[in-house]
Every structure is written in structure tokens, then in C-alpha cells.
Amino acid sequence: MLKETLKALNIALNKVLSNTSNKVYKRIFDKDYLKVMGQIIAGTFIVAICTNIFLVPYKIIEGGVTGTAIILHYISGQKLPVGLTAFIMTVPLFIAGFYILGKHTGFDTIIATVLLSLFIDITFSISKTIVYRYFPAPDEILDHPLMALSYCLISGIISGIGFGIIYITGASTGGTDLAAMIINKYLPKISIGTIIMILDGTVIILAGVVFKSIEITIYAIIRAFISTRVIDFILNRSKNRLISGTKHYS
């Protein structure tokens, strides 16, 4: 009796695993999903480069998990890698995203978060060399408001584009953007960009306290505002295209 029961369980388990693996295989090699993966890779790479060139060297925090990781990076004497620290801090949000936003969103978010963490740490040394060779010194930037504002504008636009590309796939990078997507699900009238700006504000203010610089806080707020507006623009444009496409084929 026990032998027959174990045999039946084994058959059932093999069937479940076979069906699951087939679904995963079909999803991964689906043409539409490959396009989504391409967008996630492109978006995370853009954000990683922007983080290492415009944010980390000048202590201009973007808020959220990555911003917190940058703060910890400096508090630890630059011993804690930004990417790995951000990934570890994001793990609890994975679970929430998986259950609240759906399995596919959770899976894509895990991929996006892992890629962003890897890209940040992989490109860190190269970006650091580029910054110190071709970009002004941190003190020089902060001492010239016009130059600092131009950096905020450029980095805000670039990171906004990167995050926007990621968000239109339905994924996130697992930080406050994931928290914002969860909140937006229950409060759809508040845009994702606005929620991110509110959540990131706390981290930005904390950075000003830790680095003892009101200028850093002001520049970070300006940069965050620009970034969130770009994100909202990309998401709204994507929604309008979807609506137009639906009307066209209806």
C-alpha cells in the first residue's frame, strides 16, 4: 500500500515539475518575452551607468534602496558594494511583489533587480576611472550651483529613461519603485512617479544629514523630481499607445 502511494506521488510530482518546466521554457523563449527581457537589460544598464557616473562620486542620492546603499557605502568607508547591498535590502520586497503584483511581475522584478545590482558593481571601477579622468572633482561640482544643476538635469533624464523602460514591462528594480507599484495597485489615482518621489524624500533628507550638506539634499530633490517626471511621461506615453492600438484593432 505504502509502495503504491509513493509511486503515485512520484508520478504526480514528475507531472507537476514537467508542466512547470514547460511553462517556464515557453515563457523564456517566447518572442514577446525576449523583447521584455531586452528592455529590462537595457533599462537596468542605463540606470547602473547613471548611478556610477553621476550619483555615487558626487554623493547625490537618488533615494530608495539604491540611495540607502550609497549612504552605507560611504559610512562603511566605501567597503560595502552598492549593488550587493541594494540587492540584500530588496529581498523582503520580492516576496510582497510576488504575491501582490503577480508571479510574472515578481519573476521579472527579481531579474531586473539582480541585473541592476550586477551592472552597478561590474561597471563601478570603469565608471570611477571615467569620472576621475573626464569629469570635474566632486567638490568642484558642489561649489558651482549651475554645474551641479546641469548634472541633476542630465542624470535625472537618463535615470528616468532607464527606469521608465523597465516599468513599462511591468517589472521594477525592487526598491521603492516596487513599493510604489504595490501602493499604486491600491491607490491608482496617485501616479507611480509621485509615490516614488514621496518615498525617496526620506532617504534624500537622511543623506543630507549623514553627509552634513544641505546642498546635496537640494540637488537630490531636484534630480528626483526630474527623474519622476520623465518616468511618468514614458509610462503615460506607453499607456496612450496601448489605448490607441486597442482602438485601432477594435
PDB file of C-alpha atoms in Angstrom:
ATOM      1  CA  MET A   1       0.000   0.000   0.000  1.00  0.00           C
ATOM      2  CA  LEU A   2       2.777   2.400   1.000  1.00  0.00           C
ATOM      3  CA  LYS A   3       4.758   1.453  -2.085  1.00  0.00           C
ATOM      4  CA  GLU A   4       1.802   2.202  -4.368  1.00  0.00           C
ATOM      5  CA  THR A   5       1.164   5.533  -2.620  1.00  0.00           C
ATOM      6  CA  LEU A   6       4.793   6.608  -3.015  1.00  0.00           C
ATOM      7  CA  LYS A   7       4.706   5.573  -6.662  1.00  0.00           C
ATOM      8  CA  ALA A   8       1.562   7.640  -7.265  1.00  0.00           C
ATOM      9  CA  LEU A   9       3.105  10.655  -5.507  1.00  0.00           C
ATOM     10  CA  ASN A  10       6.257  10.306  -7.586  1.00  0.00           C
ATOM     11  CA  ILE A  11       4.244  10.238 -10.832  1.00  0.00           C
ATOM     12  CA  ALA A  12       2.212  13.276  -9.751  1.00  0.00           C
ATOM     13  CA  LEU A  13       5.355  15.195  -8.744  1.00  0.00           C
ATOM     14  CA  ASN A  14       7.062  14.442 -12.052  1.00  0.00           C
ATOM     15  CA  LYS A  15       3.967  15.624 -13.913  1.00  0.00           C
ATOM     16  CA  VAL A  16       3.867  18.904 -11.973  1.00  0.00           C
ATOM     17  CA  LEU A  17       7.587  19.528 -12.495  1.00  0.00           C
ATOM     18  CA  SER A  18       7.279  18.696 -16.193  1.00  0.00           C
ATOM     19  CA  ASN A  19       4.363  21.111 -16.683  1.00  0.00           C
ATOM     20  CA  THR A  20       6.158  23.845 -14.724  1.00  0.00           C
ATOM     21  CA  SER A  21       9.389  23.470 -16.690  1.00  0.00           C
ATOM     22  CA  ASN A  22       7.465  23.540 -19.984  1.00  0.00           C
ATOM     23  CA  LYS A  23       5.700  26.767 -18.965  1.00  0.00           C
ATOM     24  CA  VAL A  24       8.978  28.380 -17.912  1.00  0.00           C
ATOM     25  CA  TYR A  25      10.656  27.245 -21.146  1.00  0.00           C
ATOM     26  CA  LYS A  26       7.809  28.604 -23.292  1.00  0.00           C
ATOM     27  CA  ARG A  27       7.841  31.902 -21.376  1.00  0.00           C
ATOM     28  CA  ILE A  28      11.586  32.406 -21.624  1.00  0.00           C
ATOM     29  CA  PHE A  29      11.747  31.662 -25.355  1.00  0.00           C
ATOM     30  CA  ASP A  30       8.548  33.492 -26.255  1.00  0.00           C
ATOM     31  CA  LYS A  31       9.305  36.309 -28.740  1.00  0.00           C
ATOM     32  CA  ASP A  32       7.346  38.892 -26.774  1.00  0.00           C
ATOM     33  CA  TYR A  33       9.100  37.920 -23.559  1.00  0.00           C
ATOM     34  CA  LEU A  34      12.507  38.139 -25.216  1.00  0.00           C
ATOM     35  CA  LYS A  35      11.585  41.713 -26.137  1.00  0.00           C
ATOM     36  CA  VAL A  36      10.649  42.372 -22.497  1.00  0.00           C
ATOM     37  CA  MET A  37      13.977  40.938 -21.353  1.00  0.00           C
ATOM     38  CA  GLY A  38      15.791  43.164 -23.831  1.00  0.00           C
ATOM     39  CA  GLN A  39      14.031  46.203 -22.372  1.00  0.00           C
ATOM     40  CA  ILE A  40      14.870  45.138 -18.812  1.00  0.00           C
ATOM     41  CA  ILE A  41      18.541  44.625 -19.694  1.00  0.00           C
ATOM     42  CA  ALA A  42      18.735  47.996 -21.469  1.00  0.00           C
ATOM     43  CA  GLY A  43      16.920  49.839 -18.675  1.00  0.00           C
ATOM     44  CA  THR A  44      18.994  48.372 -15.836  1.00  0.00           C
ATOM     45  CA  PHE A  45      22.255  49.041 -17.688  1.00  0.00           C
ATOM     46  CA  ILE A  46      21.303  52.695 -18.262  1.00  0.00           C
ATOM     47  CA  VAL A  47      20.394  53.146 -14.587  1.00  0.00           C
ATOM     48  CA  ALA A  48      23.617  51.429 -13.432  1.00  0.00           C
ATOM     49  CA  ILE A  49      25.852  53.650 -15.572  1.00  0.00           C
ATOM     50  CA  CYS A  50      23.970  56.761 -14.456  1.00  0.00           C
ATOM     51  CA  THR A  51      24.306  55.717 -10.799  1.00  0.00           C
ATOM     52  CA  ASN A  52      28.061  55.162 -11.015  1.00  0.00           C
ATOM     53  CA  ILE A  53      28.881  58.258 -13.069  1.00  0.00           C
ATOM     54  CA  PHE A  54      26.508  60.906 -11.723  1.00  0.00           C
ATOM     55  CA  LEU A  55      25.416  59.785  -8.248  1.00  0.00           C
ATOM     56  CA  VAL A  56      27.987  57.755  -6.305  1.00  0.00           C
ATOM     57  CA  PRO A  57      31.039  60.038  -6.888  1.00  0.00           C
ATOM     58  CA  TYR A  58      29.122  63.212  -6.013  1.00  0.00           C
ATOM     59  CA  LYS A  59      27.013  61.729  -3.181  1.00  0.00           C
ATOM     60  CA  ILE A  60      23.860  62.920  -4.921  1.00  0.00           C
ATOM     61  CA  ILE A  61      21.444  60.329  -3.589  1.00  0.00           C
ATOM     62  CA  GLU A  62      18.547  59.138  -5.719  1.00  0.00           C
ATOM     63  CA  GLY A  63      16.572  57.875  -2.741  1.00  0.00           C
ATOM     64  CA  GLY A  64      15.150  54.433  -2.121  1.00  0.00           C
ATOM     65  CA  VAL A  65      17.154  51.258  -1.695  1.00  0.00           C
ATOM     66  CA  THR A  66      19.987  52.296  -4.027  1.00  0.00           C
ATOM     67  CA  GLY A  67      20.274  55.648  -2.272  1.00  0.00           C
ATOM     68  CA  THR A  68      20.400  53.921   1.103  1.00  0.00           C
ATOM     69  CA  ALA A  69      23.060  51.564  -0.268  1.00  0.00           C
ATOM     70  CA  ILE A  70      25.145  54.565  -1.401  1.00  0.00           C
ATOM     71  CA  ILE A  71      24.891  56.069   2.097  1.00  0.00           C
ATOM     72  CA  LEU A  72      26.012  52.751   3.649  1.00  0.00           C
ATOM     73  CA  HIS A  73      28.805  52.565   1.053  1.00  0.00           C
ATOM     74  CA  TYR A  74      30.316  55.798   2.411  1.00  0.00           C
ATOM     75  CA  ILE A  75      29.549  55.076   6.069  1.00  0.00           C
ATOM     76  CA  SER A  76      31.473  51.783   5.721  1.00  0.00           C
ATOM     77  CA  GLY A  77      34.466  53.608   4.272  1.00  0.00           C
ATOM     78  CA  GLN A  78      33.473  52.548   0.734  1.00  0.00           C
ATOM     79  CA  LYS A  79      33.851  48.873   1.685  1.00  0.00           C
ATOM     80  CA  LEU A  80      30.247  47.824   1.089  1.00  0.00           C
ATOM     81  CA  PRO A  81      29.498  47.440  -2.644  1.00  0.00           C
ATOM     82  CA  VAL A  82      26.456  49.469  -3.671  1.00  0.00           C
ATOM     83  CA  GLY A  83      24.905  46.813  -5.922  1.00  0.00           C
ATOM     84  CA  LEU A  84      25.154  43.895  -3.491  1.00  0.00           C
ATOM     85  CA  THR A  85      23.952  45.986  -0.539  1.00  0.00           C
ATOM     86  CA  ALA A  86      20.933  47.191  -2.509  1.00  0.00           C
ATOM     87  CA  PHE A  87      20.106  43.630  -3.556  1.00  0.00           C
ATOM     88  CA  ILE A  88      20.189  42.304   0.014  1.00  0.00           C
ATOM     89  CA  MET A  89      17.939  45.132   1.190  1.00  0.00           C
ATOM     90  CA  THR A  90      15.482  44.407  -1.617  1.00  0.00           C
ATOM     91  CA  VAL A  91      14.887  40.726  -0.849  1.00  0.00           C
ATOM     92  CA  PRO A  92      11.900  41.333   1.525  1.00  0.00           C
ATOM     93  CA  LEU A  93      10.143  43.347  -1.191  1.00  0.00           C
ATOM     94  CA  PHE A  94      10.449  40.440  -3.624  1.00  0.00           C
ATOM     95  CA  ILE A  95       8.006  38.403  -1.578  1.00  0.00           C
ATOM     96  CA  ALA A  96       5.448  41.222  -1.435  1.00  0.00           C
ATOM     97  CA  GLY A  97       5.746  41.862  -5.176  1.00  0.00           C
ATOM     98  CA  PHE A  98       5.392  38.160  -5.963  1.00  0.00           C
ATOM     99  CA  TYR A  99       2.110  37.810  -4.066  1.00  0.00           C
ATOM    100  CA  ILE A 100       0.551  41.250  -4.636  1.00  0.00           C
ATOM    101  CA  LEU A 101       1.618  42.129  -8.189  1.00  0.00           C
ATOM    102  CA  GLY A 102       1.578  38.593  -9.555  1.00  0.00           C
ATOM    103  CA  LYS A 103       4.051  35.815 -10.249  1.00  0.00           C
ATOM    104  CA  HIS A 104       5.257  37.200 -13.588  1.00  0.00           C
ATOM    105  CA  THR A 105       5.888  40.648 -12.130  1.00  0.00           C
ATOM    106  CA  GLY A 106       7.723  39.068  -9.211  1.00  0.00           C
ATOM    107  CA  PHE A 107       9.878  36.970 -11.554  1.00  0.00           C
ATOM    108  CA  ASP A 108      10.682  39.903 -13.846  1.00  0.00           C
ATOM    109  CA  THR A 109      11.416  42.115 -10.842  1.00  0.00           C
ATOM    110  CA  ILE A 110      13.884  39.571  -9.474  1.00  0.00           C
ATOM    111  CA  ILE A 111      15.659  39.510 -12.847  1.00  0.00           C
ATOM    112  CA  ALA A 112      15.691  43.325 -13.072  1.00  0.00           C
ATOM    113  CA  THR A 113      16.999  43.680  -9.515  1.00  0.00           C
ATOM    114  CA  VAL A 114      19.743  41.088  -9.986  1.00  0.00           C
ATOM    115  CA  LEU A 115      20.793  42.686 -13.290  1.00  0.00           C
ATOM    116  CA  LEU A 116      20.854  46.200 -11.813  1.00  0.00           C
ATOM    117  CA  SER A 117      22.927  45.039  -8.829  1.00  0.00           C
ATOM    118  CA  LEU A 118      25.356  43.211 -11.125  1.00  0.00           C
ATOM    119  CA  PHE A 119      25.638  46.103 -13.586  1.00  0.00           C
ATOM    120  CA  ILE A 120      26.264  48.609 -10.774  1.00  0.00           C
ATOM    121  CA  ASP A 121      29.091  46.552  -9.270  1.00  0.00           C
ATOM    122  CA  ILE A 122      30.536  45.417 -12.626  1.00  0.00           C
ATOM    123  CA  THR A 123      30.693  48.941 -14.088  1.00  0.00           C
ATOM    124  CA  PHE A 124      31.748  50.609 -10.822  1.00  0.00           C
ATOM    125  CA  SER A 125      35.527  50.536 -11.400  1.00  0.00           C
ATOM    126  CA  ILE A 126      35.268  51.532 -15.063  1.00  0.00           C
ATOM    127  CA  SER A 127      32.835  54.352 -14.264  1.00  0.00           C
ATOM    128  CA  LYS A 128      35.074  55.554 -11.434  1.00  0.00           C
ATOM    129  CA  THR A 129      38.033  55.783 -13.812  1.00  0.00           C
ATOM    130  CA  ILE A 130      35.943  57.676 -16.381  1.00  0.00           C
ATOM    131  CA  VAL A 131      34.675  60.120 -13.740  1.00  0.00           C
ATOM    132  CA  TYR A 132      38.114  60.955 -12.348  1.00  0.00           C
ATOM    133  CA  ARG A 133      39.643  61.319 -15.815  1.00  0.00           C
ATOM    134  CA  TYR A 134      36.987  63.252 -17.676  1.00  0.00           C
ATOM    135  CA  PHE A 135      34.602  64.737 -15.103  1.00  0.00           C
ATOM    136  CA  PRO A 136      35.090  67.578 -12.590  1.00  0.00           C
ATOM    137  CA  ALA A 137      36.014  66.726  -8.998  1.00  0.00           C
ATOM    138  CA  PRO A 138      33.103  66.315  -6.535  1.00  0.00           C
ATOM    139  CA  ASP A 139      33.989  69.492  -4.609  1.00  0.00           C
ATOM    140  CA  GLU A 140      34.159  71.469  -7.832  1.00  0.00           C
ATOM    141  CA  ILE A 141      30.664  70.355  -8.818  1.00  0.00           C
ATOM    142  CA  LEU A 142      29.093  71.170  -5.455  1.00  0.00           C
ATOM    143  CA  ASP A 143      30.808  74.575  -5.330  1.00  0.00           C
ATOM    144  CA  HIS A 144      29.285  75.613  -8.662  1.00  0.00           C
ATOM    145  CA  PRO A 145      25.453  75.596  -8.474  1.00  0.00           C
ATOM    146  CA  LEU A 146      24.972  75.938 -12.238  1.00  0.00           C
ATOM    147  CA  MET A 147      27.211  72.957 -12.940  1.00  0.00           C
ATOM    148  CA  ALA A 148      25.531  70.923 -10.191  1.00  0.00           C
ATOM    149  CA  LEU A 149      22.087  71.737 -11.586  1.00  0.00           C
ATOM    150  CA  SER A 150      23.172  70.649 -15.067  1.00  0.00           C
ATOM    151  CA  TYR A 151      24.348  67.333 -13.583  1.00  0.00           C
ATOM    152  CA  CYS A 152      20.992  66.933 -11.821  1.00  0.00           C
ATOM    153  CA  LEU A 153      19.163  67.619 -15.084  1.00  0.00           C
ATOM    154  CA  ILE A 154      21.250  65.180 -17.137  1.00  0.00           C
ATOM    155  CA  SER A 155      21.258  62.389 -14.532  1.00  0.00           C
ATOM    156  CA  GLY A 156      17.543  62.867 -13.829  1.00  0.00           C
ATOM    157  CA  ILE A 157      16.670  62.483 -17.505  1.00  0.00           C
ATOM    158  CA  ILE A 158      18.967  59.480 -18.021  1.00  0.00           C
ATOM    159  CA  SER A 159      17.828  57.581 -14.921  1.00  0.00           C
ATOM    160  CA  GLY A 160      14.192  58.470 -15.674  1.00  0.00           C
ATOM    161  CA  ILE A 161      14.548  56.948 -19.140  1.00  0.00           C
ATOM    162  CA  GLY A 162      16.194  53.835 -17.702  1.00  0.00           C
ATOM    163  CA  PHE A 163      13.564  53.305 -15.018  1.00  0.00           C
ATOM    164  CA  GLY A 164      10.763  54.133 -17.459  1.00  0.00           C
ATOM    165  CA  ILE A 165      11.959  51.443 -19.872  1.00  0.00           C
ATOM    166  CA  ILE A 166      11.902  48.940 -17.008  1.00  0.00           C
ATOM    167  CA  TYR A 167       8.483  49.972 -15.666  1.00  0.00           C
ATOM    168  CA  ILE A 168       6.640  49.710 -18.985  1.00  0.00           C
ATOM    169  CA  THR A 169       7.423  45.968 -18.946  1.00  0.00           C
ATOM    170  CA  GLY A 170       5.534  45.656 -15.654  1.00  0.00           C
ATOM    171  CA  ALA A 171       8.738  44.932 -13.739  1.00  0.00           C
ATOM    172  CA  SER A 172      10.639  47.092 -11.279  1.00  0.00           C
ATOM    173  CA  THR A 173      14.097  47.142  -9.714  1.00  0.00           C
ATOM    174  CA  GLY A 174      12.758  46.012  -6.371  1.00  0.00           C
ATOM    175  CA  GLY A 175      13.365  49.165  -4.335  1.00  0.00           C
ATOM    176  CA  THR A 176      10.914  51.960  -3.620  1.00  0.00           C
ATOM    177  CA  ASP A 177       9.721  51.551  -7.204  1.00  0.00           C
ATOM    178  CA  LEU A 178       8.388  48.103  -6.272  1.00  0.00           C
ATOM    179  CA  ALA A 179       6.815  49.553  -3.136  1.00  0.00           C
ATOM    180  CA  ALA A 180       5.340  52.320  -5.314  1.00  0.00           C
ATOM    181  CA  MET A 181       3.878  49.780  -7.739  1.00  0.00           C
ATOM    182  CA  ILE A 182       2.269  47.930  -4.818  1.00  0.00           C
ATOM    183  CA  ILE A 183       0.808  51.174  -3.424  1.00  0.00           C
ATOM    184  CA  ASN A 184      -0.328  52.240  -6.910  1.00  0.00           C
ATOM    185  CA  LYS A 185      -2.258  48.981  -7.231  1.00  0.00           C
ATOM    186  CA  TYR A 186      -4.449  50.037  -4.289  1.00  0.00           C
ATOM    187  CA  LEU A 187      -4.270  53.802  -4.929  1.00  0.00           C
ATOM    188  CA  PRO A 188      -4.321  54.054  -8.753  1.00  0.00           C
ATOM    189  CA  LYS A 189      -5.141  57.781  -8.694  1.00  0.00           C
ATOM    190  CA  ILE A 190      -1.649  58.504  -7.352  1.00  0.00           C
ATOM    191  CA  SER A 191       0.946  58.035 -10.084  1.00  0.00           C
ATOM    192  CA  ILE A 192       3.903  55.718  -9.590  1.00  0.00           C
ATOM    193  CA  GLY A 193       6.306  58.619 -10.131  1.00  0.00           C
ATOM    194  CA  THR A 194       4.659  60.696  -7.392  1.00  0.00           C
ATOM    195  CA  ILE A 195       4.723  57.792  -4.918  1.00  0.00           C
ATOM    196  CA  ILE A 196       8.400  57.188  -5.648  1.00  0.00           C
ATOM    197  CA  MET A 197       9.178  60.867  -5.076  1.00  0.00           C
ATOM    198  CA  ILE A 198       7.425  60.787  -1.684  1.00  0.00           C
ATOM    199  CA  LEU A 199       9.150  57.577  -0.565  1.00  0.00           C
ATOM    200  CA  ASP A 200      12.557  58.715  -1.787  1.00  0.00           C
ATOM    201  CA  GLY A 201      12.254  62.018   0.057  1.00  0.00           C
ATOM    202  CA  THR A 202      13.010  60.353   3.384  1.00  0.00           C
ATOM    203  CA  VAL A 203      16.243  58.809   2.108  1.00  0.00           C
ATOM    204  CA  ILE A 204      17.305  62.051   0.436  1.00  0.00           C
ATOM    205  CA  ILE A 205      16.834  64.013   3.669  1.00  0.00           C
ATOM    206  CA  LEU A 206      18.740  61.289   5.541  1.00  0.00           C
ATOM    207  CA  ALA A 207      21.620  61.668   3.055  1.00  0.00           C
ATOM    208  CA  GLY A 208      21.774  65.399   3.757  1.00  0.00           C
ATOM    209  CA  VAL A 209      22.037  64.662   7.481  1.00  0.00           C
ATOM    210  CA  VAL A 210      24.694  61.944   7.067  1.00  0.00           C
ATOM    211  CA  PHE A 211      26.832  63.964   4.632  1.00  0.00           C
ATOM    212  CA  LYS A 212      26.103  67.190   6.544  1.00  0.00           C
ATOM    213  CA  SER A 213      25.231  69.070   3.374  1.00  0.00           C
ATOM    214  CA  ILE A 214      22.013  70.919   2.635  1.00  0.00           C
ATOM    215  CA  GLU A 215      23.245  71.383  -0.946  1.00  0.00           C
ATOM    216  CA  ILE A 216      23.299  67.610  -1.527  1.00  0.00           C
ATOM    217  CA  THR A 217      19.711  67.373  -0.274  1.00  0.00           C
ATOM    218  CA  ILE A 218      18.538  70.192  -2.555  1.00  0.00           C
ATOM    219  CA  TYR A 219      20.303  68.779  -5.622  1.00  0.00           C
ATOM    220  CA  ALA A 220      18.998  65.278  -4.891  1.00  0.00           C
ATOM    221  CA  ILE A 221      15.410  66.561  -4.608  1.00  0.00           C
ATOM    222  CA  ILE A 222      15.728  68.423  -7.925  1.00  0.00           C
ATOM    223  CA  ARG A 223      17.201  65.337  -9.597  1.00  0.00           C
ATOM    224  CA  ALA A 224      14.474  63.093  -8.158  1.00  0.00           C
ATOM    225  CA  PHE A 225      11.759  65.466  -9.381  1.00  0.00           C
ATOM    226  CA  ILE A 226      13.174  65.470 -12.924  1.00  0.00           C
ATOM    227  CA  SER A 227      13.562  61.685 -12.915  1.00  0.00           C
ATOM    228  CA  THR A 228       9.994  61.027 -11.733  1.00  0.00           C
ATOM    229  CA  ARG A 229       8.554  63.412 -14.317  1.00  0.00           C
ATOM    230  CA  VAL A 230      10.434  61.562 -17.067  1.00  0.00           C
ATOM    231  CA  ILE A 231       9.162  58.236 -15.681  1.00  0.00           C
ATOM    232  CA  ASP A 232       5.557  59.473 -15.691  1.00  0.00           C
ATOM    233  CA  PHE A 233       5.986  60.813 -19.242  1.00  0.00           C
ATOM    234  CA  ILE A 234       7.238  57.440 -20.511  1.00  0.00           C
ATOM    235  CA  LEU A 235       4.524  55.457 -18.690  1.00  0.00           C
ATOM    236  CA  ASN A 236       1.736  57.772 -19.875  1.00  0.00           C
ATOM    237  CA  ARG A 237       3.043  57.634 -23.438  1.00  0.00           C
ATOM    238  CA  SER A 238       3.123  53.841 -23.234  1.00  0.00           C
ATOM    239  CA  LYS A 239      -0.484  53.727 -21.949  1.00  0.00           C
ATOM    240  CA  ASN A 240      -1.656  56.076 -24.710  1.00  0.00           C
ATOM    241  CA  ARG A 241      -0.017  53.878 -27.348  1.00  0.00           C
ATOM    242  CA  LEU A 242      -1.729  50.820 -25.876  1.00  0.00           C
ATOM    243  CA  ILE A 243      -5.126  52.569 -25.902  1.00  0.00           C
ATOM    244  CA  SER A 244      -4.593  53.821 -29.476  1.00  0.00           C
ATOM    245  CA  GLY A 245      -3.574  50.344 -30.592  1.00  0.00           C
ATOM    246  CA  THR A 246      -6.647  48.800 -28.958  1.00  0.00           C
ATOM    247  CA  LYS A 247      -8.966  51.312 -30.665  1.00  0.00           C
ATOM    248  CA  HIS A 248      -7.247  50.704 -33.987  1.00  0.00           C
ATOM    249  CA  TYR A 249      -7.853  46.957 -33.880  1.00  0.00           C
ATOM    250  CA  SER A 250     -11.348  47.104 -32.342  1.00  0.00           C
TER     251      SER A 250
END
